[in-house]
C-alpha angles and dihedrals in degrees: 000000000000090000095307096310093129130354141184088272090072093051087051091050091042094052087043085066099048087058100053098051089246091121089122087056095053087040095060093039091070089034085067121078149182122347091353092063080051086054096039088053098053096039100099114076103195109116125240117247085179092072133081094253097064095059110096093213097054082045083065106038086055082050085065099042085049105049106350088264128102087212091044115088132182094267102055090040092058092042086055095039110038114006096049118131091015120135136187097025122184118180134171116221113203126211096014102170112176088008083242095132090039089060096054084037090060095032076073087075089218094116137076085193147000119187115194120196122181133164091252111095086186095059095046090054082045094047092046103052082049088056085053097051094049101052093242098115085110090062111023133050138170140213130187092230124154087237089215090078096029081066085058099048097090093233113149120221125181098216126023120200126205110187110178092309101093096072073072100072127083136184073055095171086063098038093037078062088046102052087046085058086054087068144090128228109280079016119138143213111224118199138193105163153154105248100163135125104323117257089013090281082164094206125234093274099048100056091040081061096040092050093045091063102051086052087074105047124101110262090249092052090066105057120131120209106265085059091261109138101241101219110171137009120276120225093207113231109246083246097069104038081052081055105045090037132352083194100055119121082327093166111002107142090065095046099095091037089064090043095054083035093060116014125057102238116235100177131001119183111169111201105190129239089156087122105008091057093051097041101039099047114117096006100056088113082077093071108046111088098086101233126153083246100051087040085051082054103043086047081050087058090052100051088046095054091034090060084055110044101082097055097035097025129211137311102201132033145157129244141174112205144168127199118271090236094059103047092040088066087048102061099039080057081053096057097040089057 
């Protein structure tokens, strides 16, 4: 309806809340705007079991896709193959959020420091206590910082991270620049990041797939939550997700192509997502318990998503990149040797 500005699917979420007594909530929703319903969103720090990534089994099957072992994520295989004999490091991570990424980042034991900033001043408070507990507060740190100023700031990192935060950034020619300018010379850009359909539009084929396999679950593995049977995948109206989130996903699709534009690509493994993301969203909880029946399930989802990659692609993926300056110079350096 009026080009998926709004859909039926609105109407059935607004009338759930009626029900349940929550119409202040909805009222002040609408009331937020701009970057504080940015902030507001990201405001809670408990992290989502209902989602893919909380699902052990989908954690490894990313580890494969990342370095070809199952106990081998992104992180480790960056710290072996790129950031070996490097000392000293210092890296920005952007968009840090809970500082959850930061801490496997630093577990690697390849930097002398990583320093996160996000919108959210609670989950700073949450990341940094983190940080605390764990005994990292000599390594990590966080700061409550709108990125988009931090990028003009003039500040120089070895390494930047962009862990699933950077599908949040539009105008991305211009941030893309901006990152590049972040870095030192021989720094990277290190990615691990939603670049799927923009604003979360999921496309024909992809709801097809997705619908296809929760047609095969069993009914109580699709259980949301609030107890509702979740029988086919949702393609969210612009003006939720404008509601929810004006930054979600806000540009995704365009995302890749600014990376390849301005950065040389040292590595670029997808992993994805392009179905299990989708399928799994809101029922992931289900999955979780480790059993020989739920494991026979969650291989039935890969192979589901695995028939289907090579015709719709994938919606995440991990890079490694340096800017095409840089390695242009490089390279002329190269020839002149």
């Amino acid at each position: 309806m009026f080009g998926n500005l709004i859909n039926r699917h609105d109407a059935l979420r607004v009338g759930r809340k009626l029900r349940r007594g929550q119409l202040d909530k909805l009222v002040s929703k609408v009331r937020v705007r701009g970057t504080e319903r940015v902030v507001t969103h990201w405001s809670a720090v408990d992290p989502s079991l209902q989602e893919w990534w909380a699902v052990p089994a989908v954690v490894r099957r990313w580890n494969t896709f990342a370095s070809g072992d199952p106990e081998v994520g992104f992180p480790e295989h960056v710290a072996r193959t790129w950031l070996a004999g490097r000392t000293g490091l210092r890296a920005l991570s952007l968009g840090c959020g809970t500082g959850g990424n930061e801490v496997i980042w630093a577990g690697t034991g390849a930097f002398e420091q990583i320093t996160g900033v996000d919108i959210s001043p609670d989950r700073i408070e949450y990341a940094t206590g983190q940080a605390k507990q764990l005994g990292l507060a000599d390594v990590l740190s966080f700061r409550a910082a709108d990125v988009s100023e931090l990028l003009r700031a003039g500040e120089k990192y070895d390494i930047v991270l962009g862990l699933q935060s950077l599908h949040h950034f539009d105008r991305l020619d211009e941030t893309m620049d901006l990152i590049a300018g972040l870095l030192n010379p021989g720094g990277l850009l290190i990615v691990d990041e939603f670049v799927g359909p923009t604003k979360f539009q999921w496309t024909d084929g992809q709801l097809r797939a997705v619908d296809a396999l929760l047609a095969e679950l069993p009914e109580e593995r699709r259980r949301l939550a609030d107890g509702r049977l979740k029988r086919r995948a949702v393609r969210p109206s612009l003006l939720s997700m404008r509601l929810d989130d004006p930054s979600e996903a806000v540009d995704a699709a365009r995302l890749l192509p600014a990376l390849r534009e301005r950065y040389q690509v040292l590595e670029e493994r997808p992993y994805g997502g392009t179905v299990l993301h989708v399928a799994l969203s809101g029922i992931a909880q289900n999955f979780r318990d480790g059993t020989p029946a739920t494991a026979a399930l969650v291989e039935r989802a890969f192979a589901a998503e695995d028939a289907v990659l090579p015709e719709l692609g994938h919606d995440f993926v991990f890079m490694v990149c340096e800017p095409k300056v840089v390695a242009q110079e490089r390279q002329s350096t190269q020839v002149l040797q």
